[in-house]
CSV table of C-alpha atoms in Angstrom, one decimal:
chain,number,residue,atom,x,y,z
Y,14,UNK,CA,132.3,93.2,86.6
Y,15,UNK,CA,130.0,90.9,88.6
Y,16,UNK,CA,128.0,93.8,90.1
Y,17,UNK,CA,126.7,93.5,93.7
Y,18,UNK,CA,126.3,89.9,94.8
Y,19,UNK,CA,124.3,88.7,97.8
Y,20,UNK,CA,124.1,85.3,99.4
Y,21,UNK,CA,122.1,83.3,100.1
Y,22,UNK,CA,119.2,84.0,97.7
Y,23,UNK,CA,116.6,82.4,99.9
Y,24,UNK,CA,116.6,81.4,103.6
Y,25,UNK,CA,114.1,79.9,106.0
Y,26,UNK,CA,114.7,80.4,109.8
Y,27,UNK,CA,112.7,79.7,112.9
Y,28,UNK,CA,111.6,82.4,115.4
Y,29,UNK,CA,114.4,83.1,117.9
Y,30,UNK,CA,117.2,82.0,115.7
Y,31,UNK,CA,120.0,84.2,114.3
Y,32,UNK,CA,120.8,84.8,110.6
Y,33,UNK,CA,123.8,86.2,108.7
Y,34,UNK,CA,123.4,87.6,105.2
Y,35,UNK,CA,126.4,88.5,103.0
Y,36,UNK,CA,127.1,91.1,100.3
Y,37,UNK,CA,130.0,91.8,98.0
Y,38,UNK,CA,130.0,95.3,96.5
Y,39,UNK,CA,130.5,96.3,92.9
Y,40,UNK,CA,134.2,96.7,92.0
Y,41,UNK,CA,135.5,100.2,93.0
Y,42,UNK,CA,132.8,100.8,95.5
Y,43,UNK,CA,133.7,101.5,99.2
Y,44,UNK,CA,130.2,102.0,100.7
Y,45,UNK,CA,127.7,99.3,101.5
Y,46,UNK,CA,124.1,99.9,102.6
Y,47,UNK,CA,121.5,97.4,103.7
Y,48,UNK,CA,117.7,97.8,103.2
Y,49,UNK,CA,114.7,95.7,104.2
Y,50,UNK,CA,111.7,95.5,101.9
Y,51,UNK,CA,108.5,94.1,103.2
Y,52,UNK,CA,105.9,92.7,100.8
Y,53,UNK,CA,104.2,95.5,98.8
Y,54,UNK,CA,106.4,98.3,100.3
Y,55,UNK,CA,109.4,100.3,99.3
Y,56,UNK,CA,112.8,99.4,100.7
Y,57,UNK,CA,113.6,100.8,104.2
Y,58,UNK,CA,117.2,101.8,105.1
Y,59,UNK,CA,118.8,99.7,107.9
Y,60,UNK,CA,122.4,100.9,108.1
Y,61,UNK,CA,125.4,101.9,106.0
Y,62,UNK,CA,129.1,100.9,106.3
Y,63,UNK,CA,132.1,102.8,105.2
Y,64,UNK,CA,135.7,102.2,106.1
Y,65,UNK,CA,134.6,99.2,108.3
Y,66,UNK,CA,132.4,101.4,110.5
Y,67,UNK,CA,128.7,101.9,110.7
Y,68,UNK,CA,128.2,105.5,109.4
Y,69,UNK,CA,124.5,105.9,109.5
Y,70,UNK,CA,121.6,103.9,110.8
Y,71,UNK,CA,117.8,103.8,110.2
Y,72,UNK,CA,115.0,103.0,112.6
Y,73,UNK,CA,115.9,99.4,113.3
Y,74,UNK,CA,116.5,97.7,116.7
Y,75,UNK,CA,119.8,96.6,118.0
Y,76,UNK,CA,119.0,93.1,116.9
Y,77,UNK,CA,120.1,94.2,113.5
Y,78,UNK,CA,123.9,94.5,113.4
Y,79,UNK,CA,126.5,94.5,110.7
Y,80,UNK,CA,130.1,94.4,109.7
Y,81,UNK,CA,132.3,95.5,106.8
Y,82,UNK,CA,135.5,93.8,106.0
Y,83,UNK,CA,138.8,95.3,104.6
Y,84,UNK,CA,137.8,94.1,101.1
Y,85,UNK,CA,134.6,96.2,101.5
Y,86,UNK,CA,132.3,93.2,101.6
Y,87,UNK,CA,129.7,93.3,104.3
Y,88,UNK,CA,127.5,91.1,106.6
Y,89,UNK,CA,124.1,91.8,108.1
Y,90,UNK,CA,123.2,89.9,111.3
Y,91,UNK,CA,119.8,89.6,112.8
Y,92,UNK,CA,119.4,88.1,116.2
Y,93,UNK,CA,116.3,86.7,118.0
Y,94,UNK,CA,114.3,86.5,114.7
Y,95,UNK,CA,110.7,87.6,114.8
Y,96,UNK,CA,108.0,86.7,112.3
Y,97,UNK,CA,107.9,90.3,111.2
Y,98,UNK,CA,111.6,90.1,110.1
Y,99,UNK,CA,110.4,88.1,107.1
Y,100,UNK,CA,111.3,90.3,104.1
Y,101,UNK,CA,113.5,90.8,101.1
Y,102,UNK,CA,116.9,92.1,102.3
Y,103,UNK,CA,118.7,94.2,99.8
Y,104,UNK,CA,122.4,95.3,99.7
Y,105,UNK,CA,123.5,98.4,97.8
Y,106,UNK,CA,127.0,99.6,97.0
Y,107,UNK,CA,128.3,103.0,96.0
Y,108,UNK,CA,131.2,105.4,96.1
Y,109,UNK,CA,130.2,107.9,98.7
Y,110,UNK,CA,126.9,109.7,97.8
Y,111,UNK,CA,127.0,108.7,94.1
Y,112,UNK,CA,124.8,106.3,92.3
Y,113,UNK,CA,123.8,103.2,94.2
Y,114,UNK,CA,123.6,99.7,92.7
Y,115,UNK,CA,121.6,96.9,94.3
Y,116,UNK,CA,122.2,93.1,94.6
Y,117,UNK,CA,119.5,90.6,93.8
Y,118,UNK,CA,118.5,90.4,97.4
Y,119,UNK,CA,118.0,87.6,100.0
Y,120,UNK,CA,114.5,86.5,100.7
Y,121,UNK,CA,114.2,85.6,104.4
Y,122,UNK,CA,111.2,83.7,105.7
Y,123,UNK,CA,110.8,83.3,109.5
Y,124,UNK,CA,108.5,80.5,110.6
B,29,UNK,CA,112.9,112.9,107.5
B,30,UNK,CA,112.3,113.5,103.8
B,31,UNK,CA,109.0,112.3,102.4
B,32,UNK,CA,108.7,110.8,98.9
B,33,UNK,CA,105.4,110.4,97.2
B,34,UNK,CA,104.9,108.5,94.0
B,35,UNK,CA,101.9,108.6,91.7
B,36,UNK,CA,99.9,106.9,90.4
B,37,UNK,CA,100.1,103.8,92.8
B,38,UNK,CA,98.9,101.5,90.1
B,39,UNK,CA,98.8,101.8,86.3
B,40,UNK,CA,97.4,99.5,83.6
B,41,UNK,CA,98.4,100.1,80.0
B,42,UNK,CA,97.9,98.5,76.6
B,43,UNK,CA,101.1,97.6,74.8
B,44,UNK,CA,102.3,100.6,72.8
B,45,UNK,CA,100.8,103.2,75.1
B,46,UNK,CA,102.9,106.0,76.7
B,47,UNK,CA,102.9,106.8,80.4
B,48,UNK,CA,104.3,109.3,82.9
B,49,UNK,CA,105.2,108.4,86.5
B,50,UNK,CA,105.6,111.2,89.1
B,51,UNK,CA,107.8,111.5,92.2
B,52,UNK,CA,107.4,114.4,94.6
B,53,UNK,CA,109.8,114.9,97.5
B,54,UNK,CA,109.6,117.2,100.5
B,55,UNK,CA,113.2,118.6,100.8
B,56,UNK,CA,116.4,119.4,98.9
B,57,UNK,CA,118.2,116.3,97.5
B,58,UNK,CA,121.6,115.6,96.2
B,59,UNK,CA,120.8,112.3,94.7
B,60,UNK,CA,117.7,111.0,92.9
B,61,UNK,CA,117.4,107.6,91.3
B,62,UNK,CA,114.7,105.7,89.4
B,63,UNK,CA,114.6,101.9,89.6
B,64,UNK,CA,112.5,99.1,88.1
B,65,UNK,CA,112.0,96.1,90.3
B,66,UNK,CA,111.5,92.9,88.4
B,67,UNK,CA,109.3,90.0,89.6
B,68,UNK,CA,112.3,88.4,91.3
B,69,UNK,CA,113.0,91.5,93.4
B,70,UNK,CA,116.1,92.8,91.6
B,71,UNK,CA,116.2,96.6,91.5
B,72,UNK,CA,117.4,97.7,88.1
B,73,UNK,CA,118.9,101.1,87.8
B,74,UNK,CA,117.1,103.3,85.3
B,75,UNK,CA,118.4,106.8,85.9
B,76,UNK,CA,120.6,108.7,88.3
B,77,UNK,CA,119.2,112.1,87.9
B,78,UNK,CA,119.5,114.7,90.7
B,79,UNK,CA,118.6,117.4,88.2
B,80,UNK,CA,118.0,117.9,84.5
B,81,UNK,CA,116.8,115.5,81.8
B,82,UNK,CA,118.2,112.1,80.6
B,83,UNK,CA,117.0,109.7,78.0
B,84,UNK,CA,117.8,106.0,77.5
B,85,UNK,CA,115.9,104.4,74.6
B,86,UNK,CA,112.2,104.4,75.2
B,87,UNK,CA,112.7,105.8,78.7
B,88,UNK,CA,113.4,109.3,79.8
B,89,UNK,CA,113.4,111.2,83.1
B,90,UNK,CA,113.3,114.8,84.2
B,91,UNK,CA,114.1,116.2,87.6
B,92,UNK,CA,113.2,119.8,88.6
B,93,UNK,CA,115.1,120.0,91.9
B,94,UNK,CA,113.9,123.6,92.7
B,95,UNK,CA,110.3,122.4,92.5
B,96,UNK,CA,111.0,119.1,94.2
B,97,UNK,CA,109.7,116.6,91.7
B,98,UNK,CA,110.8,114.1,89.1
B,99,UNK,CA,109.0,112.5,86.1
B,100,UNK,CA,109.7,109.2,84.4
B,101,UNK,CA,108.4,108.8,80.9
B,102,UNK,CA,107.8,105.4,79.3
B,103,UNK,CA,107.0,105.5,75.6
B,104,UNK,CA,105.7,102.7,73.4
B,105,UNK,CA,105.3,100.4,76.4
B,106,UNK,CA,106.0,96.7,76.2
B,107,UNK,CA,104.9,93.8,78.3
B,108,UNK,CA,108.5,93.5,79.7
B,109,UNK,CA,108.1,97.0,81.2
B,110,UNK,CA,105.7,95.5,83.7
B,111,UNK,CA,106.8,95.7,87.4
B,112,UNK,CA,107.2,98.2,90.1
B,113,UNK,CA,108.9,101.5,89.5
B,114,UNK,CA,110.6,103.2,92.5
B,115,UNK,CA,111.9,106.7,93.0
B,116,UNK,CA,114.5,107.1,95.7
B,117,UNK,CA,116.2,110.2,97.0
B,118,UNK,CA,119.1,111.1,99.2
B,119,UNK,CA,118.6,114.4,101.1
B,120,UNK,CA,121.5,116.7,101.8
B,121,UNK,CA,121.7,115.6,105.5
B,122,UNK,CA,121.9,111.9,105.0
B,123,UNK,CA,123.8,109.2,103.1
B,124,UNK,CA,120.9,106.7,102.6
B,125,UNK,CA,118.2,106.5,100.0
B,126,UNK,CA,114.6,107.1,101.0
B,127,UNK,CA,112.2,105.3,98.7
B,128,UNK,CA,108.7,106.1,97.6
B,129,UNK,CA,106.0,103.4,97.8
B,130,UNK,CA,106.3,102.7,94.1
B,131,UNK,CA,104.1,102.6,91.0
B,132,UNK,CA,103.0,99.2,90.0
B,133,UNK,CA,102.8,99.1,86.2
B,134,UNK,CA,101.0,96.3,84.2
B,135,UNK,CA,101.3,96.4,80.4
B,136,UNK,CA,98.8,94.2,78.7
B,137,UNK,CA,99.3,92.7,75.2
């Protein structure tokens, strides 16, 4: 079992650009959640996908959007990047409300 | 929303010492997890413990859901235990984890 995998591991983008991050869940998991972790802080919930629909959303602007595919993998898209979007982006997978497992994260730097 | 407070924020130990990390939460939860974040950012699952006590080697955890707190015990600490420990909870009205601000542990040889 490969666990939760994310790509890419590192990314550098310019302000105003758009970025897409990808996540493959752990085998047997149907729910994918995305979190943003700023330096020195705990992860903050962005949104959650289940059955290809956004089921719950945290306090993030509409510039943050996502998608879940029939194989349960997911993408996180961020438009009009700001310097403040620089962070570690973490993907977690689970079966419903049970134990969540995290990927290794994508470190995004906006310059 | 639910509030999660972790203490202490920072902890420095000598190798071999024991420690207790605390997590207080402000509402009923149906999921509580402890994680260790390594220097590369990976969150490693330590315990899934909405209630009761569990042990895994030198680590153990106890959650008293009725009193809204959880404790993580680390015994005979090693330098490899260094890193940030997070408590995360899922309250009954949500499906997402809310994280505390973490305890940064440094174990010195």
